Amino acid sequence: MRSRNYFFTSESVSEGHPDKICDRISDSVVDLFLSQDPYARVGCETLCTTNLVVLAGEVRGPASITPALLEETARKAIREIGYEQDGFHWQKSKVNVVIHPQSADIAQGVDASGNKDEGAGDQGMMVGYACRETDALMPAPIHYSHKILRLMAEARHSGKAPKLGPDAKSQVTLRYEDGKPVGASAIVVSTQHDPSIGQDEIREIVRPFVTQVLPKGWMCDEAHFYVNPTGRFVIGGPDGDCGLTGRKIIVDTYGGAALHGGGAFSGKDPTKVDRSAAYAGRYLAKNVVAAGLADRCTIQIAYAIGVSKPLSVYVDTHDTGKVDEEKLAKVLQEIMNLSPRGIREHLKLNRPIYARTSAYGHFGREPEADGGFSWEKTDLVGELKSTFRVN
């Protein structure tokens, strides 16, 4: 049995991290296609390195989306992140587009026809999770790691922190007592910066973002507050390290505090259950916790390519549940149609809402007026409470 007293660490990476640039471009391509055809199919992978971006993958959508338009979309994403550096510049980098039509074999398995409902775009298992550690019902280490970098990015974009660069990473280690987080034992923030400033100045620029995010009294001691521990971080982004879509899947989800499914999210349209079923799992788990049926909840959903119904739905409330897990799994499937089509329609996923998910986590965000982060709603709470007669 795991000790109730322990330390746990999660990390986040900023929108300017090389892998996150690739996620942003790939998701911007998804948004481009869905804005012109809500039922377009997209599987887009991006690679970036010194002044080079490569877009590859398979799509099915309007002929009006040309390679030139895809290149323009990539450049816009890079510009919005803030890259105008010698080694990586939104305007000067070369952009190669090698995207081609979707495989007919895959398409026929996914498409609805006759009496056959739309099938899953791939096989695999997807996982959703929620817990009571934060108001967002997310694990605390990843929640605070994301928030530190989001505040830094907002300050950089607004001009309040002009000496910070786009590339950054954060890492939060929390101390748990009796299974609950009580304070930070170590904080690490590495951020790209202007060459005119040194480590001490960067430390003081970063400090208020950390103290603003952590609950009062949670800040670690000075010896364990690490800012740019290598001493210098001027060369960053793709000029310093190659980036690829889908390499930060633990950052995208629960920071390692929960299981992860079989695939990444970014660059995939919502027929791909790697993405949509992971969103559905989070949605259901969050509603279970929000309804007071458990303090922690993990939900795994498994699919076969071309098959509409999930092969299994597994619920684990980690000995915190107030209801029978087997009954809960059954009720959740009655409340929500977990076929790929059912998920897309319930959460209204056929919209251009994905570029915003590409950094600072797909989960624990606020639902937005245009349908963004719809999987973070808690609109099933009333029905769950009524079904299980929970006050």
Short mmCIF file of C-alpha atoms in Angstrom, two decimals:
data_model
loop_
_atom_site.label_atom_id
_atom_site.label_comp_id
_atom_site.label_asym_id
_atom_site.label_seq_id
_atom_site.Cartn_x
_atom_site.Cartn_y
_atom_site.Cartn_z
CA MET A 1 0.00 0.00 0.00
CA ARG A 2 1.33 3.45 -0.98
CA SER A 3 2.38 5.73 1.87
CA ARG A 4 0.01 8.60 2.57
CA ASN A 5 3.01 10.89 3.11
CA TYR A 6 5.13 11.49 0.03
CA PHE A 7 6.51 13.97 -2.51
CA PHE A 8 5.17 14.23 -6.06
CA THR A 9 6.44 16.24 -9.05
CA SER A 10 4.86 17.40 -12.31
CA GLU A 11 6.18 19.65 -15.07
CA SER A 12 4.72 21.97 -17.67
CA VAL A 13 6.23 23.53 -20.80
CA SER A 14 5.29 26.84 -22.40
CA GLU A 15 3.72 27.54 -25.77
CA GLY A 16 7.22 28.43 -27.02
CA HIS A 17 8.72 25.03 -26.18
CA PRO A 18 9.69 23.29 -29.46
CA ASP A 19 7.23 20.43 -28.98
CA LYS A 20 4.44 22.83 -28.06
CA ILE A 21 5.07 24.95 -31.15
CA CYS A 22 4.45 21.78 -33.15
CA ASP A 23 1.29 21.00 -31.18
CA ARG A 24 0.07 24.56 -31.79
CA ILE A 25 0.68 24.37 -35.54
CA SER A 26 -0.94 20.93 -35.83
CA ASP A 27 -4.00 22.07 -33.88
CA SER A 28 -4.20 25.26 -35.94
CA VAL A 29 -4.40 23.04 -39.01
CA VAL A 30 -7.25 21.09 -37.38
CA ASP A 31 -9.05 24.37 -36.67
CA LEU A 32 -8.52 25.55 -40.23
CA PHE A 33 -10.18 22.45 -41.67
CA LEU A 34 -13.04 22.39 -39.14
CA SER A 35 -13.75 26.09 -39.74
CA GLN A 36 -14.45 25.28 -43.39
CA ASP A 37 -15.95 21.79 -42.96
CA PRO A 38 -17.06 20.60 -39.49
CA TYR A 39 -16.70 16.99 -40.66
CA ALA A 40 -13.24 17.27 -42.19
CA ARG A 41 -10.70 14.62 -41.26
CA VAL A 42 -7.26 15.69 -40.09
CA GLY A 43 -4.20 13.89 -38.85
CA CYS A 44 -1.41 16.48 -38.91
CA GLU A 45 2.11 16.07 -37.53
CA THR A 46 4.62 18.91 -37.34
CA LEU A 47 8.40 18.98 -36.95
CA CYS A 48 10.36 22.14 -36.27
CA THR A 49 14.06 22.87 -36.00
CA THR A 50 16.36 25.81 -36.80
CA ASN A 51 14.37 27.96 -39.28
CA LEU A 52 12.54 24.92 -40.65
CA VAL A 53 8.99 23.65 -40.19
CA VAL A 54 7.63 20.46 -41.78
CA LEU A 55 3.92 19.61 -41.90
CA ALA A 56 3.00 16.01 -42.70
CA GLY A 57 -0.05 13.82 -42.35
CA GLU A 58 -3.39 12.88 -43.89
CA VAL A 59 -6.49 14.99 -44.41
CA ARG A 60 -9.89 14.93 -46.06
CA GLY A 61 -11.48 18.32 -46.53
CA PRO A 62 -12.18 21.25 -48.85
CA ALA A 63 -9.95 21.72 -51.87
CA SER A 64 -9.81 25.40 -50.94
CA ILE A 65 -7.32 24.51 -48.21
CA THR A 66 -4.15 24.63 -50.28
CA PRO A 67 -0.52 24.09 -49.29
CA ALA A 68 -0.09 27.86 -49.41
CA LEU A 69 -2.91 28.31 -46.89
CA LEU A 70 -1.42 25.63 -44.64
CA GLU A 71 1.94 27.41 -44.76
CA GLU A 72 0.25 30.69 -43.87
CA THR A 73 -1.47 28.96 -40.93
CA ALA A 74 1.86 27.66 -39.61
CA ARG A 75 3.51 31.08 -39.89
CA LYS A 76 0.61 32.76 -38.08
CA ALA A 77 0.86 30.29 -35.20
CA ILE A 78 4.60 30.93 -34.84
CA ARG A 79 4.06 34.70 -34.95
CA GLU A 80 1.36 34.55 -32.27
CA ILE A 81 3.66 32.55 -29.97
CA GLY A 82 6.26 35.31 -30.41
CA TYR A 83 9.17 33.93 -32.43
CA GLU A 84 11.15 36.58 -34.29
CA GLN A 85 14.64 35.25 -33.57
CA ASP A 86 17.56 34.69 -35.92
CA GLY A 87 17.36 30.92 -35.51
CA PHE A 88 13.56 30.69 -35.69
CA HIS A 89 11.43 33.43 -37.23
CA TRP A 90 7.78 33.25 -38.27
CA GLN A 91 8.52 35.04 -41.52
CA LYS A 92 11.97 33.72 -42.44
CA SER A 93 11.70 30.02 -41.56
CA LYS A 94 11.20 27.58 -44.41
CA VAL A 95 7.86 25.73 -44.26
CA ASN A 96 7.51 22.41 -46.10
CA VAL A 97 3.97 21.06 -46.52
CA VAL A 98 3.79 17.34 -47.32
CA ILE A 99 0.20 16.63 -46.26
CA HIS A 100 -1.77 14.19 -48.44
CA PRO A 101 -5.31 12.70 -48.61
CA GLN A 102 -6.49 10.30 -45.92
CA SER A 103 -6.17 6.57 -46.58
CA ALA A 104 -9.33 5.13 -48.13
CA ASP A 105 -8.92 2.03 -45.95
CA ILE A 106 -9.04 4.08 -42.76
CA ALA A 107 -11.87 6.26 -44.08
CA GLN A 108 -14.16 3.30 -44.79
CA GLY A 109 -13.71 2.00 -41.25
CA VAL A 110 -14.58 5.32 -39.70
CA ASP A 111 -17.40 6.49 -41.99
CA ALA A 112 -21.01 5.65 -41.23
CA SER A 113 -22.73 3.66 -44.00
CA GLY A 114 -26.01 1.76 -44.23
CA ASN A 115 -26.79 0.36 -40.78
CA LYS A 116 -23.19 0.92 -39.61
CA ASP A 117 -22.59 3.83 -37.23
CA GLU A 118 -19.43 5.89 -37.42
CA GLY A 119 -16.51 3.82 -36.13
CA ALA A 120 -13.53 4.76 -33.99
CA GLY A 121 -10.65 6.25 -35.94
CA ASP A 122 -8.18 3.92 -34.24
CA GLN A 123 -7.91 1.20 -31.64
CA GLY A 124 -6.70 1.99 -28.15
CA MET A 125 -7.60 2.95 -24.61
CA MET A 126 -8.18 6.48 -23.34
CA VAL A 127 -8.19 7.68 -19.73
CA GLY A 128 -9.95 10.46 -17.85
CA TYR A 129 -9.24 11.54 -14.28
CA ALA A 130 -10.39 14.01 -11.65
CA CYS A 131 -9.61 14.62 -7.98
CA ARG A 132 -10.30 17.17 -5.24
CA GLU A 133 -6.78 18.61 -4.90
CA THR A 134 -7.71 21.90 -6.62
CA ASP A 135 -10.85 23.86 -7.50
CA ALA A 136 -10.34 22.71 -11.10
CA LEU A 137 -10.54 19.10 -9.83
CA MET A 138 -7.02 18.50 -11.14
CA PRO A 139 -3.87 17.16 -9.45
CA ALA A 140 -2.16 20.09 -7.75
CA PRO A 141 1.41 19.73 -9.12
CA ILE A 142 0.43 19.93 -12.80
CA HIS A 143 -2.22 22.57 -12.07
CA TYR A 144 0.31 24.94 -10.50
CA SER A 145 3.02 24.13 -13.05
CA HIS A 146 0.69 25.19 -15.88
CA LYS A 147 -0.46 28.30 -14.08
CA ILE A 148 3.06 29.62 -13.48
CA LEU A 149 3.87 29.45 -17.19
CA ARG A 150 0.52 30.88 -18.28
CA LEU A 151 1.07 33.95 -16.10
CA MET A 152 4.59 34.35 -17.46
CA ALA A 153 3.32 34.09 -21.05
CA GLU A 154 0.56 36.63 -20.41
CA ALA A 155 3.11 39.06 -18.97
CA ARG A 156 5.43 38.51 -21.95
CA HIS A 157 2.65 39.08 -24.49
CA SER A 158 1.38 42.20 -22.69
CA GLY A 159 4.85 43.75 -22.55
CA LYS A 160 5.07 43.58 -18.74
CA ALA A 161 7.95 41.08 -18.92
CA PRO A 162 9.80 42.07 -22.12
CA LYS A 163 13.03 40.30 -21.19
CA LEU A 164 11.45 36.84 -21.09
CA GLY A 165 11.54 34.66 -24.20
CA PRO A 166 8.85 32.26 -25.49
CA ASP A 167 10.55 29.00 -24.44
CA ALA A 168 10.08 27.99 -20.81
CA LYS A 169 9.56 25.02 -18.49
CA SER A 170 8.29 24.74 -14.93
CA GLN A 171 8.38 21.93 -12.41
CA VAL A 172 6.57 21.77 -9.09
CA THR A 173 7.29 19.26 -6.32
CA LEU A 174 4.66 19.13 -3.60
CA ARG A 175 4.73 17.49 -0.18
CA TYR A 176 1.72 15.32 0.63
CA GLU A 177 0.59 14.54 4.14
CA ASP A 178 -2.22 12.05 4.70
CA GLY A 179 -2.70 11.99 0.93
CA LYS A 180 -3.23 15.75 0.59
CA PRO A 181 -0.84 18.42 -0.77
CA VAL A 182 0.34 20.80 1.94
CA GLY A 183 3.23 22.75 0.42
CA ALA A 184 6.00 22.96 -2.18
CA SER A 185 9.35 21.36 -1.42
CA ALA A 186 10.97 22.45 -4.71
CA ILE A 187 10.17 24.73 -7.64
CA VAL A 188 12.08 24.77 -10.92
CA VAL A 189 11.55 27.36 -13.65
CA SER A 190 13.75 27.59 -16.72
CA THR A 191 12.98 30.42 -19.11
CA GLN A 192 14.52 31.82 -22.24
CA HIS A 193 15.66 35.40 -21.70
CA ASP A 194 17.26 38.46 -23.20
CA PRO A 195 21.09 38.19 -23.25
CA SER A 196 21.39 41.49 -21.38
CA ILE A 197 20.22 40.06 -18.05
CA GLY A 198 21.80 37.61 -15.65
CA GLN A 199 20.58 34.80 -13.49
CA ASP A 200 19.85 36.89 -10.39
CA GLU A 201 17.63 39.28 -12.33
CA ILE A 202 15.78 36.43 -14.03
CA ARG A 203 15.17 34.86 -10.63
CA GLU A 204 13.48 38.01 -9.36
CA ILE A 205 11.43 38.38 -12.56
CA VAL A 206 10.14 34.83 -12.14
CA ARG A 207 9.57 34.88 -8.37
CA PRO A 208 6.27 36.83 -8.28
CA PHE A 209 4.66 34.50 -10.82
CA VAL A 210 5.40 31.54 -8.57
CA THR A 211 4.28 33.17 -5.34
CA GLN A 212 1.09 34.43 -6.99
CA VAL A 213 0.16 30.90 -8.09
CA LEU A 214 0.95 28.87 -4.97
CA PRO A 215 -1.42 28.95 -2.00
CA LYS A 216 -0.29 31.16 0.88
CA GLY A 217 2.52 29.58 2.88
CA TRP A 218 3.31 26.95 0.24
CA MET A 219 6.47 28.50 -1.23
CA CYS A 220 9.58 26.35 -0.89
CA ASP A 221 12.76 27.60 0.80
CA GLU A 222 15.33 29.58 -1.20
CA ALA A 223 17.72 26.64 -1.50
CA HIS A 224 15.09 24.70 -3.45
CA PHE A 225 13.87 27.54 -5.67
CA TYR A 226 15.72 26.90 -8.92
CA VAL A 227 15.55 29.45 -11.74
CA ASN A 228 17.59 28.68 -14.86
CA PRO A 229 19.83 26.30 -12.92
CA THR A 230 22.23 25.96 -15.88
CA GLY A 231 22.89 29.71 -15.58
CA ARG A 232 21.98 30.88 -19.10
CA PHE A 233 19.08 30.24 -21.50
CA VAL A 234 19.32 32.64 -24.44
CA ILE A 235 19.17 30.18 -27.34
CA GLY A 236 15.79 28.51 -27.09
CA GLY A 237 12.91 27.14 -29.08
CA PRO A 238 13.54 25.10 -32.22
CA ASP A 239 16.94 26.76 -32.68
CA GLY A 240 18.06 25.01 -29.50
CA ASP A 241 16.15 21.74 -29.77
CA CYS A 242 14.04 19.97 -32.39
CA GLY A 243 10.30 19.79 -31.74
CA LEU A 244 7.64 17.24 -32.69
CA THR A 245 3.87 17.02 -32.30
CA GLY A 246 2.63 14.81 -29.47
CA ARG A 247 5.77 14.47 -27.35
CA LYS A 248 4.37 16.09 -24.20
CA ILE A 249 1.43 13.80 -23.45
CA ILE A 250 1.97 13.76 -19.68
CA VAL A 251 2.13 17.56 -19.64
CA ASP A 252 -1.09 17.61 -21.68
CA THR A 253 -3.01 15.47 -19.19
CA TYR A 254 -2.45 14.92 -15.45
CA GLY A 255 1.28 15.36 -14.92
CA GLY A 256 1.82 11.67 -14.18
CA ALA A 257 -0.63 11.65 -11.26
CA ALA A 258 -3.01 9.47 -13.30
CA LEU A 259 -2.83 6.90 -16.08
CA HIS A 260 -2.47 7.96 -19.70
CA GLY A 261 -4.11 6.44 -22.75
CA GLY A 262 -2.48 5.22 -25.91
CA GLY A 263 -1.99 8.38 -27.93
CA ALA A 264 -1.42 12.11 -28.16
CA PHE A 265 -4.17 14.65 -28.86
CA SER A 266 -2.86 17.51 -30.98
CA GLY A 267 -3.26 17.46 -34.74
CA LYS A 268 -6.23 15.08 -34.65
CA ASP A 269 -9.83 15.82 -35.57
CA PRO A 270 -12.50 14.62 -33.09
CA THR A 271 -13.26 11.37 -34.94
CA LYS A 272 -9.92 10.23 -33.52
CA VAL A 273 -10.79 8.69 -30.17
CA ASP A 274 -7.25 9.33 -28.93
CA ARG A 275 -8.54 12.85 -28.50
CA SER A 276 -12.33 12.77 -28.19
CA ALA A 277 -12.57 9.76 -25.85
CA ALA A 278 -9.87 11.21 -23.58
CA TYR A 279 -12.00 14.34 -23.37
CA ALA A 280 -15.08 12.22 -22.64
CA GLY A 281 -13.22 10.34 -19.91
CA ARG A 282 -12.18 13.59 -18.23
CA TYR A 283 -15.73 14.95 -18.57
CA LEU A 284 -17.28 11.94 -16.87
CA ALA A 285 -14.61 11.66 -14.16
CA LYS A 286 -14.92 15.37 -13.35
CA ASN A 287 -18.69 15.12 -13.06
CA VAL A 288 -18.40 12.07 -10.79
CA VAL A 289 -16.10 13.98 -8.42
CA ALA A 290 -18.09 17.22 -8.68
CA ALA A 291 -21.26 15.29 -7.81
CA GLY A 292 -19.65 14.04 -4.61
CA LEU A 293 -19.66 10.39 -5.69
CA ALA A 294 -15.89 10.08 -5.11
CA ASP A 295 -12.85 12.16 -4.17
CA ARG A 296 -10.79 10.63 -6.97
CA CYS A 297 -11.97 8.96 -10.16
CA THR A 298 -10.21 7.28 -13.08
CA ILE A 299 -12.17 6.21 -16.16
CA GLN A 300 -10.70 4.08 -18.96
CA ILE A 301 -12.54 3.65 -22.27
CA ALA A 302 -11.29 1.21 -24.95
CA TYR A 303 -12.07 1.05 -28.68
CA ALA A 304 -11.38 -0.97 -31.83
CA ILE A 305 -10.84 0.79 -35.16
CA GLY A 306 -14.03 0.93 -37.20
CA VAL A 307 -16.22 -0.17 -34.27
CA SER A 308 -18.61 2.37 -32.77
CA LYS A 309 -19.31 0.99 -29.30
CA PRO A 310 -16.49 1.01 -26.73
CA LEU A 311 -15.07 -2.41 -25.92
CA SER A 312 -14.95 -1.61 -22.21
CA VAL A 313 -15.61 1.17 -19.71
CA TYR A 314 -13.67 0.86 -16.45
CA VAL A 315 -14.22 3.04 -13.39
CA ASP A 316 -11.86 3.22 -10.39
CA THR A 317 -12.66 5.54 -7.48
CA HIS A 318 -9.47 4.62 -5.60
CA ASP A 319 -11.26 3.59 -2.39
CA THR A 320 -12.85 7.06 -2.16
CA GLY A 321 -16.16 6.17 -3.81
CA LYS A 322 -19.54 6.48 -2.18
CA VAL A 323 -21.33 4.31 -4.78
CA ASP A 324 -20.79 0.94 -6.42
CA GLU A 325 -18.23 1.24 -9.22
CA GLU A 326 -19.90 -1.35 -11.45
CA LYS A 327 -23.21 0.46 -11.24
CA LEU A 328 -21.47 3.79 -11.79
CA ALA A 329 -19.85 2.51 -15.01
CA LYS A 330 -23.26 1.37 -16.26
CA VAL A 331 -24.98 4.65 -15.37
CA LEU A 332 -22.28 6.74 -17.09
CA GLN A 333 -22.83 4.83 -20.33
CA GLU A 334 -26.58 5.45 -20.03
CA ILE A 335 -26.06 9.16 -19.44
CA MET A 336 -23.60 9.62 -22.32
CA ASN A 337 -23.35 7.83 -25.64
CA LEU A 338 -19.66 6.88 -25.77
CA SER A 339 -19.56 6.07 -29.47
CA PRO A 340 -17.27 8.44 -31.42
CA ARG A 341 -20.32 10.15 -32.92
CA GLY A 342 -22.05 10.31 -29.53
CA ILE A 343 -19.03 11.96 -27.90
CA ARG A 344 -18.63 14.50 -30.70
CA GLU A 345 -22.29 15.45 -30.57
CA HIS A 346 -22.57 15.57 -26.77
CA LEU A 347 -19.48 17.73 -26.34
CA LYS A 348 -19.97 19.57 -29.66
CA LEU A 349 -16.43 18.88 -30.78
CA ASN A 350 -16.79 19.58 -34.53
CA ARG A 351 -15.69 23.17 -34.07
CA PRO A 352 -12.39 25.05 -34.45
CA ILE A 353 -11.57 25.03 -30.72
CA TYR A 354 -8.27 23.17 -30.61
CA ALA A 355 -5.33 25.56 -31.06
CA ARG A 356 -6.02 26.92 -27.55
CA THR A 357 -5.61 23.44 -26.07
CA SER A 358 -2.09 23.01 -27.39
CA ALA A 359 -0.31 24.53 -24.37
CA TYR A 360 -0.94 24.68 -20.60
CA GLY A 361 -2.98 21.48 -20.53
CA HIS A 362 -6.10 20.09 -22.15
CA PHE A 363 -7.75 19.68 -18.76
CA GLY A 364 -8.50 21.88 -15.77
CA ARG A 365 -9.41 24.86 -17.97
CA GLU A 366 -12.60 26.95 -17.87
CA PRO A 367 -15.34 26.09 -20.40
CA GLU A 368 -15.59 28.89 -22.98
CA ALA A 369 -18.57 30.60 -24.59
CA ASP A 370 -17.78 29.33 -28.10
CA GLY A 371 -17.59 25.70 -26.94
CA GLY A 372 -13.91 25.51 -26.08
CA PHE A 373 -13.12 23.08 -23.26
CA SER A 374 -16.72 21.82 -23.25
CA TRP A 375 -15.42 18.65 -21.56
CA GLU A 376 -14.74 20.71 -18.43
CA LYS A 377 -18.44 21.37 -17.82
CA THR A 378 -20.10 19.81 -14.78
CA ASP A 379 -23.60 19.69 -16.26
CA LEU A 380 -24.12 16.01 -15.34
CA VAL A 381 -23.89 16.63 -11.60
CA GLY A 382 -27.62 17.00 -11.06
CA GLU A 383 -28.46 13.79 -12.91
CA LEU A 384 -25.75 11.82 -11.11
CA LYS A 385 -26.85 13.07 -7.71
CA SER A 386 -30.46 12.22 -8.49
CA THR A 387 -29.62 8.76 -9.79
CA PHE A 388 -27.53 7.85 -6.76
CA ARG A 389 -29.60 9.90 -4.29
CA VAL A 390 -26.62 11.90 -3.10
CA ASN A 391 -27.19 15.29 -1.45
#
